[in-house]
JSON list of C-alpha atoms in Angstrom, two decimals:
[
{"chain": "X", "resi": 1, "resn": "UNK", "atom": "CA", "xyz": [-19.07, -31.10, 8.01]},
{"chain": "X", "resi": 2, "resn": "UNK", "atom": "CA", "xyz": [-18.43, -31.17, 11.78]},
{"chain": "X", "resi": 3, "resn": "UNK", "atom": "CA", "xyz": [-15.58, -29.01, 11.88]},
{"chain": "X", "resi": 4, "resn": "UNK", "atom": "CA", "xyz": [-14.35, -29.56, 15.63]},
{"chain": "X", "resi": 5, "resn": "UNK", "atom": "CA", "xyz": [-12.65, -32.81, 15.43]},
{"chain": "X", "resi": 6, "resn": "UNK", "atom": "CA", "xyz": [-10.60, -31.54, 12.87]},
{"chain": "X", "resi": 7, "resn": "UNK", "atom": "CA", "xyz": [-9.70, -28.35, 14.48]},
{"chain": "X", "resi": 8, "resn": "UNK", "atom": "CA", "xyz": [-9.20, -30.70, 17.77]},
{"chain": "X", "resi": 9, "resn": "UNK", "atom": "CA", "xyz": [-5.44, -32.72, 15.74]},
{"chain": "X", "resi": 10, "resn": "UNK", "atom": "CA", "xyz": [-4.94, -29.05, 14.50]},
{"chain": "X", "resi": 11, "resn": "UNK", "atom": "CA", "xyz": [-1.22, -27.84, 15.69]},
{"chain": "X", "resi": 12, "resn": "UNK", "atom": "CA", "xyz": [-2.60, -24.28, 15.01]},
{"chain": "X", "resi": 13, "resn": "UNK", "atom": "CA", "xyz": [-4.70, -25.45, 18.08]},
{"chain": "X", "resi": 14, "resn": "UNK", "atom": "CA", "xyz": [-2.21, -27.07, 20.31]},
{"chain": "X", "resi": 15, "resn": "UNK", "atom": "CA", "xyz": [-2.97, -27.04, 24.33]},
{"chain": "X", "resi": 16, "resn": "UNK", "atom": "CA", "xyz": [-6.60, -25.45, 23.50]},
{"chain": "X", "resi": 17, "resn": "UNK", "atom": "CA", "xyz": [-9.19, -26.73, 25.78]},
{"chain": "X", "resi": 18, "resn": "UNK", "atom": "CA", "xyz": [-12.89, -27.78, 23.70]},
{"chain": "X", "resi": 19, "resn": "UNK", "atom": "CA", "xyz": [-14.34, -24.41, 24.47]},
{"chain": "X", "resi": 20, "resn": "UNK", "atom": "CA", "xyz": [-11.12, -22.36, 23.07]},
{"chain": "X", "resi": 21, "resn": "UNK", "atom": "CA", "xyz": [-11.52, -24.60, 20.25]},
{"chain": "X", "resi": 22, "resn": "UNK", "atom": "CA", "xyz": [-15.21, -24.12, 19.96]},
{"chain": "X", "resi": 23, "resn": "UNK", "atom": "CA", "xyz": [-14.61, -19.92, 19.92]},
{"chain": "X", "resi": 24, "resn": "UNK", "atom": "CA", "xyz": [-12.24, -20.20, 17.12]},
{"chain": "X", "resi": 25, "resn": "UNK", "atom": "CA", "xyz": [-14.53, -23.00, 14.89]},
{"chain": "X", "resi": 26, "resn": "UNK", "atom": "CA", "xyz": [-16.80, -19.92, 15.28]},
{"chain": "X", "resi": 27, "resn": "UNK", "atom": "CA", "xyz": [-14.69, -18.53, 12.79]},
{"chain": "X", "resi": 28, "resn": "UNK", "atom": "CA", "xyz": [-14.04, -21.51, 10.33]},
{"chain": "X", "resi": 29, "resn": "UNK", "atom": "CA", "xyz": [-14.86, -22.36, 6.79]},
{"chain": "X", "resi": 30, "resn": "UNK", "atom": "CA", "xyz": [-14.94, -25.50, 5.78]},
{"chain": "X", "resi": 31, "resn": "UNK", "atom": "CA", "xyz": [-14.13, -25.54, 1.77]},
{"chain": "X", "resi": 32, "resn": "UNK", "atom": "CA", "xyz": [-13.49, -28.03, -0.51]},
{"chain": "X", "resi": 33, "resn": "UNK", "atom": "CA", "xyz": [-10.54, -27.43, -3.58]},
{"chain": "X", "resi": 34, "resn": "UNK", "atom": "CA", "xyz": [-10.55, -29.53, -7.05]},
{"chain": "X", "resi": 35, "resn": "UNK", "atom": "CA", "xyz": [-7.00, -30.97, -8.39]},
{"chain": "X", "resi": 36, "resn": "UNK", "atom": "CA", "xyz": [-5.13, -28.20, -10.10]},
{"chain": "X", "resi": 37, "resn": "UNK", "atom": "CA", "xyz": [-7.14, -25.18, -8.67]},
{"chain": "X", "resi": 38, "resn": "UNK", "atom": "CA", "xyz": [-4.87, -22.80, -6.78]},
{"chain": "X", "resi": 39, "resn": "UNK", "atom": "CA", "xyz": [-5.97, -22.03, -3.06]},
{"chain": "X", "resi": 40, "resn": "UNK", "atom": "CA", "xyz": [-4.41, -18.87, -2.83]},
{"chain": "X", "resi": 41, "resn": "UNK", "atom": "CA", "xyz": [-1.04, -17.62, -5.20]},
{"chain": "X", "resi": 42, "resn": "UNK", "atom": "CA", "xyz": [1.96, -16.03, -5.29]},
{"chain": "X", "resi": 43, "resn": "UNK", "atom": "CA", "xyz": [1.83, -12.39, -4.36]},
{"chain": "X", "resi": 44, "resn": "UNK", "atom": "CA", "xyz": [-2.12, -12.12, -3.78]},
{"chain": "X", "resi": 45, "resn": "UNK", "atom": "CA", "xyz": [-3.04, -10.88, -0.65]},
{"chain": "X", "resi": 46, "resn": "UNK", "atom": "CA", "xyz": [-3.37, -13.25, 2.22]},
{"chain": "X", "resi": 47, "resn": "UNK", "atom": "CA", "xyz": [-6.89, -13.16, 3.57]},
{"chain": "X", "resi": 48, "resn": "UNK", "atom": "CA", "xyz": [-6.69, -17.01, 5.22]},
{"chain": "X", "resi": 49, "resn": "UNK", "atom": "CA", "xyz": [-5.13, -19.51, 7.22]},
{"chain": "X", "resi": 50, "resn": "UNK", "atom": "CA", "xyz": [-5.83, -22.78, 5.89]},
{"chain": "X", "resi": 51, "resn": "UNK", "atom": "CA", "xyz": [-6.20, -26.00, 8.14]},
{"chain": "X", "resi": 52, "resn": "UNK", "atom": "CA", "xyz": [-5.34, -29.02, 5.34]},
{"chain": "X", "resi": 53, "resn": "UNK", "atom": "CA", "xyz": [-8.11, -31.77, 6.63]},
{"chain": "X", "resi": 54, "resn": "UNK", "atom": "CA", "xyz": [-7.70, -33.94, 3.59]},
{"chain": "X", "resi": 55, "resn": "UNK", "atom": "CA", "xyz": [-6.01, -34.21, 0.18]},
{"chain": "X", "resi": 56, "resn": "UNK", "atom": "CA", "xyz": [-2.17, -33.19, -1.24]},
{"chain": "X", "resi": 57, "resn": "UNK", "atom": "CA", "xyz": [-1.34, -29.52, -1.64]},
{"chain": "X", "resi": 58, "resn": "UNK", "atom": "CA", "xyz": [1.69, -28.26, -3.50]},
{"chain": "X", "resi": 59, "resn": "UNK", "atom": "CA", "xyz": [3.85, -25.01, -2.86]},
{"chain": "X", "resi": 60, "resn": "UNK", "atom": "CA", "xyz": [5.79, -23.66, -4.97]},
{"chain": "X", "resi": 61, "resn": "UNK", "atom": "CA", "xyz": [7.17, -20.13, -6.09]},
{"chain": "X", "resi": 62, "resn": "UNK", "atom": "CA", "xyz": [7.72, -18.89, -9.44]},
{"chain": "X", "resi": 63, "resn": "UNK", "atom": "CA", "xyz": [11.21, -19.17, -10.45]},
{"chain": "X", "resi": 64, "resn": "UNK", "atom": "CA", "xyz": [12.34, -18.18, -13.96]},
{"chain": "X", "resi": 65, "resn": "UNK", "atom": "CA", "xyz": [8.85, -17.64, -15.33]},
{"chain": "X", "resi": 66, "resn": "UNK", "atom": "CA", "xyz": [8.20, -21.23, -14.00]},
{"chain": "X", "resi": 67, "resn": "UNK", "atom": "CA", "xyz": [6.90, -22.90, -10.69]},
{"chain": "X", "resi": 68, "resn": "UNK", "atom": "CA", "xyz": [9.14, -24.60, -8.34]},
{"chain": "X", "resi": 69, "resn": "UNK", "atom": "CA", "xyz": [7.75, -27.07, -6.06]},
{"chain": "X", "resi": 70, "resn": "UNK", "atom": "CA", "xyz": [9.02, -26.74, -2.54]},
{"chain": "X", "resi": 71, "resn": "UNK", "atom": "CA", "xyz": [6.91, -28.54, -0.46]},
{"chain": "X", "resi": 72, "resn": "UNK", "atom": "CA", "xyz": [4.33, -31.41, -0.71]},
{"chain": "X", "resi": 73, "resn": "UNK", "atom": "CA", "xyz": [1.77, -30.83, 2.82]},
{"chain": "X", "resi": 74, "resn": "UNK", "atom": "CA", "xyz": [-0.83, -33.15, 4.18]},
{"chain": "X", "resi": 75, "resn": "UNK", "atom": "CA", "xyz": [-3.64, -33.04, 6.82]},
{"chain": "X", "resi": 76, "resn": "UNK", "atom": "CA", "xyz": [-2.85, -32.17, 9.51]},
{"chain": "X", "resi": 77, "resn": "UNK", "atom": "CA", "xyz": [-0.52, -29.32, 7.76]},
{"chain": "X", "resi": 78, "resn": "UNK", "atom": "CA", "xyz": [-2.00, -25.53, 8.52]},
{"chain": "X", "resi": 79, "resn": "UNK", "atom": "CA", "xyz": [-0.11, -23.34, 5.69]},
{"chain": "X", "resi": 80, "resn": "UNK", "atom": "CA", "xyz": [-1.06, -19.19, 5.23]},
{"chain": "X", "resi": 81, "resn": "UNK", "atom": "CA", "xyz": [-1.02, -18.87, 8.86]},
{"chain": "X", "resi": 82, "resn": "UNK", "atom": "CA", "xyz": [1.43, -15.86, 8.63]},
{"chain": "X", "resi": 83, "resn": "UNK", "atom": "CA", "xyz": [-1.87, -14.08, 7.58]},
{"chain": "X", "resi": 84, "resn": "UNK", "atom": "CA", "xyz": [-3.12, -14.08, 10.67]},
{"chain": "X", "resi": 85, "resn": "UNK", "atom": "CA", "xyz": [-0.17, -11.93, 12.37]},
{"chain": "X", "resi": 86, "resn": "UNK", "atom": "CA", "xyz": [0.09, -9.42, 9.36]},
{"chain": "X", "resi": 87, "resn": "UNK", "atom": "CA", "xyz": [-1.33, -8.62, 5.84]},
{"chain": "X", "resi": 88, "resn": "UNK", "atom": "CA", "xyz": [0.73, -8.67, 2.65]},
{"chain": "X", "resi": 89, "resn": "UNK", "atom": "CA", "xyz": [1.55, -10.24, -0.08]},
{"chain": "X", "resi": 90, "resn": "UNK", "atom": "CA", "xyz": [1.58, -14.39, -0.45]},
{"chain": "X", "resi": 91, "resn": "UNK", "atom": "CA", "xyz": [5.10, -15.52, -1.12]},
{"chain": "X", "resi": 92, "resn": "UNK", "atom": "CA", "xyz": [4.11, -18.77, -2.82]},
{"chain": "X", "resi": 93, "resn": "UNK", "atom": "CA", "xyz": [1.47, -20.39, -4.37]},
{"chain": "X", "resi": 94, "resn": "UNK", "atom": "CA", "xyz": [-0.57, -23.23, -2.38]},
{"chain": "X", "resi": 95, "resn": "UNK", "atom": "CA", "xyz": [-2.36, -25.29, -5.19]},
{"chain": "X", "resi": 96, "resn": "UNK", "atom": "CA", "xyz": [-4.48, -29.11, -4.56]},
{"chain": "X", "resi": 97, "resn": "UNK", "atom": "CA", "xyz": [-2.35, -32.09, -6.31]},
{"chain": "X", "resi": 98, "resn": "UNK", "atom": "CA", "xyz": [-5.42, -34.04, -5.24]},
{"chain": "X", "resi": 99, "resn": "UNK", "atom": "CA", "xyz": [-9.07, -33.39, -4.09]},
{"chain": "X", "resi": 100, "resn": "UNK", "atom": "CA", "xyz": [-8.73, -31.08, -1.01]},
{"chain": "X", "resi": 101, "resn": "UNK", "atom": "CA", "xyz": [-11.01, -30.21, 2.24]},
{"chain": "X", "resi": 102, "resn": "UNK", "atom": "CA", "xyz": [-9.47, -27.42, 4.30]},
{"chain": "X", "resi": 103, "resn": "UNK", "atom": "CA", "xyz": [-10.66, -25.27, 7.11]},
{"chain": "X", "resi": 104, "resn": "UNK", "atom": "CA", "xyz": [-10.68, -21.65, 6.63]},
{"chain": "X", "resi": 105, "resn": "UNK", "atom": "CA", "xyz": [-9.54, -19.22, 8.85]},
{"chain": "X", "resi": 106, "resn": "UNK", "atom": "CA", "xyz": [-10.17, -15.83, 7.07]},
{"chain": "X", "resi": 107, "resn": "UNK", "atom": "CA", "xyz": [-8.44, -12.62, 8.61]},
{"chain": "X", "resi": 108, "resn": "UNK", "atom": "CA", "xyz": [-11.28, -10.35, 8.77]},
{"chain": "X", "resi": 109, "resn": "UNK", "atom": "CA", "xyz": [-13.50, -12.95, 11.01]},
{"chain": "X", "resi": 110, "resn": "UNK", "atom": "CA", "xyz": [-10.50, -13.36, 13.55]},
{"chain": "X", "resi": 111, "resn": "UNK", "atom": "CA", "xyz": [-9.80, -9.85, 13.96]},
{"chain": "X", "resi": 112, "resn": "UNK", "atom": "CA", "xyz": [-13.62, -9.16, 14.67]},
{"chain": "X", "resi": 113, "resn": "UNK", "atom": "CA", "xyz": [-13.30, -12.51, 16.99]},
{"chain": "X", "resi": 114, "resn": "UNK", "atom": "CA", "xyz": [-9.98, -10.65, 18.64]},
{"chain": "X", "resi": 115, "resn": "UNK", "atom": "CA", "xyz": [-12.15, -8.29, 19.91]},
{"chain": "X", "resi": 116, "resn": "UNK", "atom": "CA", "xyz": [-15.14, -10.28, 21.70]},
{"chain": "X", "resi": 117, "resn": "UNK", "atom": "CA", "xyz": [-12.55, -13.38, 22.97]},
{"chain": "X", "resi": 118, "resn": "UNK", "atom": "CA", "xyz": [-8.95, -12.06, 22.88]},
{"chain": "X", "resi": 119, "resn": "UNK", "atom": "CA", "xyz": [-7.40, -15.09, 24.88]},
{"chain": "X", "resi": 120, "resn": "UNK", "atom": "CA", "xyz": [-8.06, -17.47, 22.85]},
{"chain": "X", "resi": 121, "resn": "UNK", "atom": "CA", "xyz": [-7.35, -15.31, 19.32]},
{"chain": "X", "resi": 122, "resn": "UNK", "atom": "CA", "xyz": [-3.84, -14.45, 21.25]},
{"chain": "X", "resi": 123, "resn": "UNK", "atom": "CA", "xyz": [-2.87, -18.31, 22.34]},
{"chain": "X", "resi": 124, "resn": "UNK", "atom": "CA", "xyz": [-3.77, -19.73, 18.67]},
{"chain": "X", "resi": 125, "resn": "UNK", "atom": "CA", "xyz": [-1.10, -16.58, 17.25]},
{"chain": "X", "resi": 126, "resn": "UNK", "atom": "CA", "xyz": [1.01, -17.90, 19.64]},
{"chain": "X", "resi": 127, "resn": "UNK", "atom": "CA", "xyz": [0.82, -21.50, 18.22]},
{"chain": "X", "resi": 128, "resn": "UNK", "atom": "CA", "xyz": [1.46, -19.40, 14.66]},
{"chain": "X", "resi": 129, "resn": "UNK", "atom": "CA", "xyz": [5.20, -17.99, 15.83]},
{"chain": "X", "resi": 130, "resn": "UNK", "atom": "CA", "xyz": [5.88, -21.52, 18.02]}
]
């Protein structure tokens, strides 16, 4: 999967030139969810940012031993982006109410990319807290 044209209607990637958004596709996973399957839940560890390219996603929290939806997203949603600033604990579950292709953006690879190409890490953690 050609991942650029995806990353290029991205708002994680607002006001990046092609190249910017070449560095960070460097980076990128594309991965593919089944209905049902979680994508990351509540209180694991968040390793990812997640660019939704296709498909529903739910997220929810657990709310008197049950899950409450809260939101419905759809491409071009990004969702686990807070990941990216600091590492912790997921406050909700993100789980695939249909078929789902995402883009990956998994902490470890964009702290290693901070270091080689920090402009363009630094502008797309901007985008994060805009």
């Amino acid at each position: 999967m050609d991942l650029f044209p995806y990353l290029q209607q991205s708002p994680l990637l607002v006001g990046f030139s092609d190249d910017g958004i070449r560095i960070i596709e460097s980076v990128c996973v594309a991965r593919q969810i089944d209905v049902g399957s979680p994508i990351f839940v509540e209180k694991m560890i968040g390793e990812s940012a997640f660019l939704l390219v296709a498909g529903d996603v739910s997220i929810s929290v657990e709310k008197n031993g049950a899950q409450r939806e809260l939101a419905v997203l759809s491409a071009p949603d990004v969702f686990g982006e807070v990941s990216l600033l600091q590492p912790g604990p997921r406050r909700v579950t993100a789980r695939a109410r249909t078929p789902v292709g995402v883009i990956e953006i998994p902490r470890r690879d964009f702290l290693n990319l901070q270091k080689q190409r920090p402009q363009a890490c630094i502008k797309l953690l901007m985008n994060v807290t805009d």
